[in-house]
Amino acid sequence: SYVLTQPPSVSVAPGKTARITCGGNNIGSKSVHWYQQKPGQAPVLVIYYDSDRPSGIPERFSGSNSGNTATLTISRVEAGDEADYYCQVWDSSSDLHVVFGGGTKLTVL
Amino acid sequence: EVQLVQSGAEVKKPGESLKISCKGSGYSFTSYWIGWVRQMPGKGLEWMGIIYPGDSDTRYSPSFQGQVTISADKSISTAYLQWSSLKASDTAMYYCARGVITGTTHWFDPWGQGTLVTVSS
């Protein structure tokens, strides 16, 4: 089955840029989606189709995907961005199977 | 507003059965898939399976096939996740989420608030 690899943690100072990676074999050929989960809350979609933002998600959130790595970029990081972030793809080689990455804890210093 | 509202927290003993629910509103319930996701304490998200309420087409993750049953009642816009015999290892938060599926990909938006299931003797 398809495996997505994320770093367990990323730290960034307020106002700086955070980059969270999601690695997978030829992930650039798939569409990647990203979710934010704050403590005690349900996940929220922040990026879909590699780089599209749902309504209500700040422009500070952006995404890219190429080769074996997809990246979620958060510009001008705020304290409220501290959360777990998960990448997700659809493994089209199996029957509607969804795959999540292991998650990355973003800490705002 | 598109919304998924899940049933409340449950405390059960090993061996007991359980059915939790997820009610959709603000959209055509029969036109979107509903997925279920497990999150064990302090851990990440695990996809369990998905159902299309329009025709009850259901798919399971191999990790959960045979362990749970996913169903839906389109007349009341509600999806269900059920266990016939709970184990302590089923203790987790369970989320439902609306699945948006195109020809080439699939994502979840929005998510329910979660149902905490605790299994303990």
CSV table of C-alpha atoms in Angstrom, one decimal:
chain,number,residue,atom,x,y,z
A,1,SER,CA,0.0,0.0,0.0
A,2,TYR,CA,1.0,3.6,-0.5
A,3,VAL,CA,3.0,5.3,2.3
A,4,LEU,CA,3.1,9.0,3.1
A,5,THR,CA,6.0,10.3,5.3
A,6,GLN,CA,5.9,13.5,7.3
A,7,PRO,CA,8.4,14.9,9.8
A,8,PRO,CA,7.1,14.5,13.3
A,9,SER,CA,7.7,18.1,14.2
A,10,VAL,CA,8.5,21.5,12.7
A,11,SER,CA,9.2,24.7,14.7
A,12,VAL,CA,9.0,28.2,13.5
A,13,ALA,CA,9.1,31.7,15.0
A,14,PRO,CA,6.1,34.0,14.7
A,15,GLY,CA,6.1,36.0,11.4
A,16,LYS,CA,8.4,33.5,9.7
A,17,THR,CA,7.6,30.8,7.1
A,18,ALA,CA,6.8,27.2,8.0
A,19,ARG,CA,7.2,24.4,5.4
A,20,ILE,CA,5.8,21.0,6.2
A,21,THR,CA,6.7,18.2,3.8
A,22,CYS,CA,4.9,15.0,2.8
A,23,GLY,CA,6.9,12.4,1.0
A,24,GLY,CA,5.7,9.5,-1.2
A,25,ASN,CA,6.7,7.5,-4.2
A,26,ASN,CA,6.0,9.8,-7.2
A,27,ILE,CA,3.6,11.8,-5.1
A,28,GLY,CA,3.7,14.5,-7.8
A,29,SER,CA,1.5,12.3,-9.9
A,30,LYS,CA,-1.2,12.4,-7.3
A,31,SER,CA,-3.4,15.1,-5.8
A,32,VAL,CA,-2.5,16.0,-2.2
A,33,HIS,CA,-4.8,17.4,0.4
A,34,TRP,CA,-3.9,18.9,3.8
A,35,TYR,CA,-5.7,19.1,7.1
A,36,GLN,CA,-5.1,21.2,10.2
A,37,GLN,CA,-6.1,19.7,13.6
A,38,LYS,CA,-5.9,21.9,16.7
A,39,PRO,CA,-5.8,20.3,20.1
A,40,GLY,CA,-9.2,19.0,21.1
A,41,GLN,CA,-10.8,19.8,17.7
A,42,ALA,CA,-11.8,18.0,14.5
A,43,PRO,CA,-9.5,18.2,11.5
A,44,VAL,CA,-10.2,21.1,9.0
A,45,LEU,CA,-9.3,21.0,5.3
A,46,VAL,CA,-6.8,23.8,4.5
A,47,ILE,CA,-5.5,22.8,1.1
A,48,TYR,CA,-7.0,20.5,-1.6
A,49,TYR,CA,-5.9,19.6,-5.1
A,50,ASP,CA,-2.2,20.3,-4.1
A,51,SER,CA,-2.7,24.1,-3.8
A,52,ASP,CA,-6.3,25.1,-3.7
A,53,ARG,CA,-7.7,26.8,-0.6
A,54,PRO,CA,-11.2,26.2,0.7
A,55,SER,CA,-13.2,29.4,1.4
A,56,GLY,CA,-12.3,30.8,4.7
A,57,ILE,CA,-8.7,29.6,4.7
A,58,PRO,CA,-6.2,32.5,4.8
A,59,GLU,CA,-4.0,33.1,1.8
A,60,ARG,CA,-1.0,32.5,4.1
A,61,PHE,CA,-1.6,28.8,3.5
A,62,SER,CA,-0.3,27.4,0.2
A,63,GLY,CA,0.7,24.1,-1.2
A,64,SER,CA,2.9,22.6,-3.9
A,65,ASN,CA,3.6,19.1,-5.2
A,66,SER,CA,6.3,17.7,-7.4
A,67,GLY,CA,8.4,14.6,-7.7
A,68,ASN,CA,8.4,12.7,-4.5
A,69,THR,CA,7.5,15.6,-2.1
A,70,ALA,CA,4.5,17.7,-1.5
A,71,THR,CA,4.8,20.8,0.7
A,72,LEU,CA,2.4,22.8,2.8
A,73,THR,CA,3.7,26.4,3.3
A,74,ILE,CA,2.4,28.7,6.0
A,75,SER,CA,3.6,32.3,5.6
A,76,ARG,CA,3.7,34.9,8.3
A,77,VAL,CA,3.1,32.2,10.9
A,78,GLU,CA,0.8,33.2,13.8
A,79,ALA,CA,0.5,31.6,17.3
A,80,GLY,CA,-3.0,30.3,16.2
A,81,ASP,CA,-1.4,28.2,13.5
A,82,GLU,CA,0.1,25.9,16.1
A,83,ALA,CA,-1.5,22.5,15.3
A,84,ASP,CA,-1.0,19.1,13.8
A,85,TYR,CA,-1.0,18.9,10.1
A,86,TYR,CA,-1.8,15.8,8.0
A,87,CYS,CA,-1.4,15.2,4.3
A,88,GLN,CA,-3.7,12.8,2.4
A,89,VAL,CA,-3.9,11.2,-1.0
A,90,TRP,CA,-6.2,8.8,-2.7
A,91,ASP,CA,-4.4,5.5,-3.5
A,92,SER,CA,-6.0,4.9,-6.9
A,93,SER,CA,-4.3,1.5,-7.1
A,94,SER,CA,-6.7,0.2,-4.5
A,95,ASP,CA,-10.5,0.5,-4.1
A,96,LEU,CA,-11.2,4.1,-3.1
A,97,HIS,CA,-8.6,3.8,-0.4
A,98,VAL,CA,-7.5,6.9,1.4
A,99,VAL,CA,-4.1,7.3,2.8
A,100,PHE,CA,-3.0,9.8,5.5
A,101,GLY,CA,0.5,10.9,6.4
A,102,GLY,CA,1.6,10.4,10.0
A,103,GLY,CA,1.1,14.0,10.9
A,104,THR,CA,3.4,16.9,11.7
A,105,LYS,CA,3.2,19.0,14.9
A,106,LEU,CA,3.8,22.6,14.1
A,107,THR,CA,5.2,24.5,17.1
A,108,VAL,CA,5.2,28.3,17.1
A,109,LEU,CA,8.2,29.4,19.2
B,1,GLU,CA,-24.2,25.6,6.1
B,2,VAL,CA,-22.9,22.1,5.5
B,3,GLN,CA,-22.7,20.3,8.8
B,4,LEU,CA,-22.1,16.8,10.2
B,5,VAL,CA,-23.2,16.2,13.7
B,6,GLN,CA,-22.1,13.1,15.5
B,7,SER,CA,-23.6,11.2,18.4
B,8,GLY,CA,-22.3,11.7,21.9
B,9,ALA,CA,-19.4,10.0,23.8
B,10,GLU,CA,-19.8,6.3,24.8
B,11,VAL,CA,-18.4,4.2,27.6
B,12,LYS,CA,-18.7,0.5,27.0
B,13,LYS,CA,-17.3,-2.8,28.3
B,14,PRO,CA,-15.3,-5.3,26.2
B,15,GLY,CA,-17.6,-7.6,24.3
B,16,GLU,CA,-20.5,-5.1,24.1
B,17,SER,CA,-21.9,-3.8,20.8
B,18,LEU,CA,-22.1,-0.2,19.7
B,19,LYS,CA,-23.5,1.9,16.9
B,20,ILE,CA,-22.5,5.6,16.6
B,21,SER,CA,-24.1,8.1,14.2
B,22,CYS,CA,-23.3,11.0,11.9
B,23,LYS,CA,-26.2,13.2,10.7
B,24,GLY,CA,-25.6,15.4,7.7
B,25,SER,CA,-27.4,18.7,6.9
B,26,GLY,CA,-27.1,21.6,4.6
B,27,TYR,CA,-26.4,19.6,1.4
B,28,SER,CA,-27.8,16.7,-0.6
B,29,PHE,CA,-26.9,13.7,1.7
B,30,THR,CA,-27.3,11.2,-1.1
B,31,SER,CA,-24.9,12.9,-3.4
B,32,TYR,CA,-21.7,12.7,-1.4
B,33,TRP,CA,-19.8,9.9,0.2
B,34,ILE,CA,-19.4,9.8,4.0
B,35,GLY,CA,-16.1,8.5,5.4
B,36,TRP,CA,-15.1,7.3,8.9
B,37,VAL,CA,-11.7,8.0,10.4
B,38,ARG,CA,-10.2,6.7,13.7
B,39,GLN,CA,-7.8,8.6,15.9
B,40,MET,CA,-6.4,6.7,18.8
B,41,PRO,CA,-5.2,8.7,21.9
B,42,GLY,CA,-2.2,10.8,20.9
B,43,LYS,CA,-2.0,9.3,17.5
B,44,GLY,CA,-2.7,10.2,13.8
B,45,LEU,CA,-5.6,9.8,11.5
B,46,GLU,CA,-6.6,6.4,10.1
B,47,TRP,CA,-9.1,5.9,7.3
B,48,MET,CA,-11.6,3.2,8.2
B,49,GLY,CA,-14.0,3.2,5.2
B,50,ILE,CA,-16.6,5.1,3.2
B,51,ILE,CA,-20.2,4.8,2.2
B,52,TYR,CA,-22.3,6.4,-0.6
B,53,PRO,CA,-25.7,7.0,1.0
B,54,GLY,CA,-27.3,7.2,-2.5
B,55,ASP,CA,-27.0,3.5,-3.1
B,56,SER,CA,-25.2,2.2,0.1
B,57,ASP,CA,-22.0,1.3,-1.9
B,58,THR,CA,-19.5,0.7,0.9
B,59,ARG,CA,-15.7,0.3,0.9
B,60,TYR,CA,-13.4,-0.6,3.8
B,61,SER,CA,-9.8,-0.2,4.6
B,62,PRO,CA,-8.2,-3.6,4.8
B,63,SER,CA,-7.2,-2.8,8.4
B,64,PHE,CA,-10.9,-2.4,9.4
B,65,GLN,CA,-12.6,-4.9,7.0
B,66,GLY,CA,-14.6,-7.4,9.2
B,67,GLN,CA,-14.0,-5.3,12.4
B,68,VAL,CA,-16.7,-2.7,11.9
B,69,THR,CA,-19.8,-2.2,9.8
B,70,ILE,CA,-20.6,1.1,8.0
B,71,SER,CA,-24.2,1.8,7.0
B,72,ALA,CA,-26.5,4.7,6.2
B,73,ASP,CA,-30.2,5.6,6.4
B,74,LYS,CA,-30.8,8.2,3.6
B,75,SER,CA,-34.3,8.8,4.8
B,76,ILE,CA,-32.9,10.6,7.9
B,77,SER,CA,-29.5,11.7,6.4
B,78,THR,CA,-27.6,9.7,8.8
B,79,ALA,CA,-24.5,7.4,8.5
B,80,TYR,CA,-23.5,4.8,11.1
B,81,LEU,CA,-20.4,3.0,12.4
B,82,GLN,CA,-21.0,-0.1,14.4
B,83,TRP,CA,-19.1,-2.8,16.3
B,84,SER,CA,-20.6,-6.2,17.3
B,85,SER,CA,-18.0,-6.9,20.0
B,86,LEU,CA,-15.8,-4.1,21.3
B,87,LYS,CA,-12.3,-4.5,22.4
B,88,ALA,CA,-10.2,-2.2,24.6
B,89,SER,CA,-8.1,-1.4,21.6
B,90,ASP,CA,-11.2,0.2,20.0
B,91,THR,CA,-10.8,3.1,22.5
B,92,ALA,CA,-10.4,6.2,20.3
B,93,MET,CA,-12.0,9.3,18.8
B,94,TYR,CA,-14.0,8.5,15.7
B,95,TYR,CA,-14.7,11.2,13.1
B,96,CYS,CA,-17.1,11.2,10.1
B,97,ALA,CA,-16.4,13.4,7.2
B,98,ARG,CA,-18.1,14.3,3.9
B,99,GLY,CA,-16.1,12.8,1.0
B,100,VAL,CA,-15.6,14.8,-2.1
B,101,ILE,CA,-14.7,12.5,-4.9
B,102,THR,CA,-13.6,13.5,-8.4
B,103,GLY,CA,-12.4,11.2,-11.1
B,104,THR,CA,-8.8,11.3,-9.9
B,105,THR,CA,-8.9,12.1,-6.2
B,106,HIS,CA,-10.8,12.2,-3.0
B,107,TRP,CA,-10.8,14.6,0.0
B,108,PHE,CA,-12.9,15.2,3.2
B,109,ASP,CA,-14.7,18.4,4.0
B,110,PRO,CA,-16.3,19.1,6.4
B,111,TRP,CA,-15.7,16.8,9.4
B,112,GLY,CA,-18.0,16.0,12.3
B,113,GLN,CA,-17.1,17.0,15.8
B,114,GLY,CA,-16.0,13.5,16.7
B,115,THR,CA,-17.4,10.7,19.0
B,116,LEU,CA,-15.2,9.5,21.8
B,117,VAL,CA,-15.5,5.8,22.4
B,118,THR,CA,-14.0,4.4,25.6
B,119,VAL,CA,-13.9,0.6,26.1
B,120,SER,CA,-12.9,-0.5,29.6
B,121,SER,CA,-13.8,-3.2,32.0
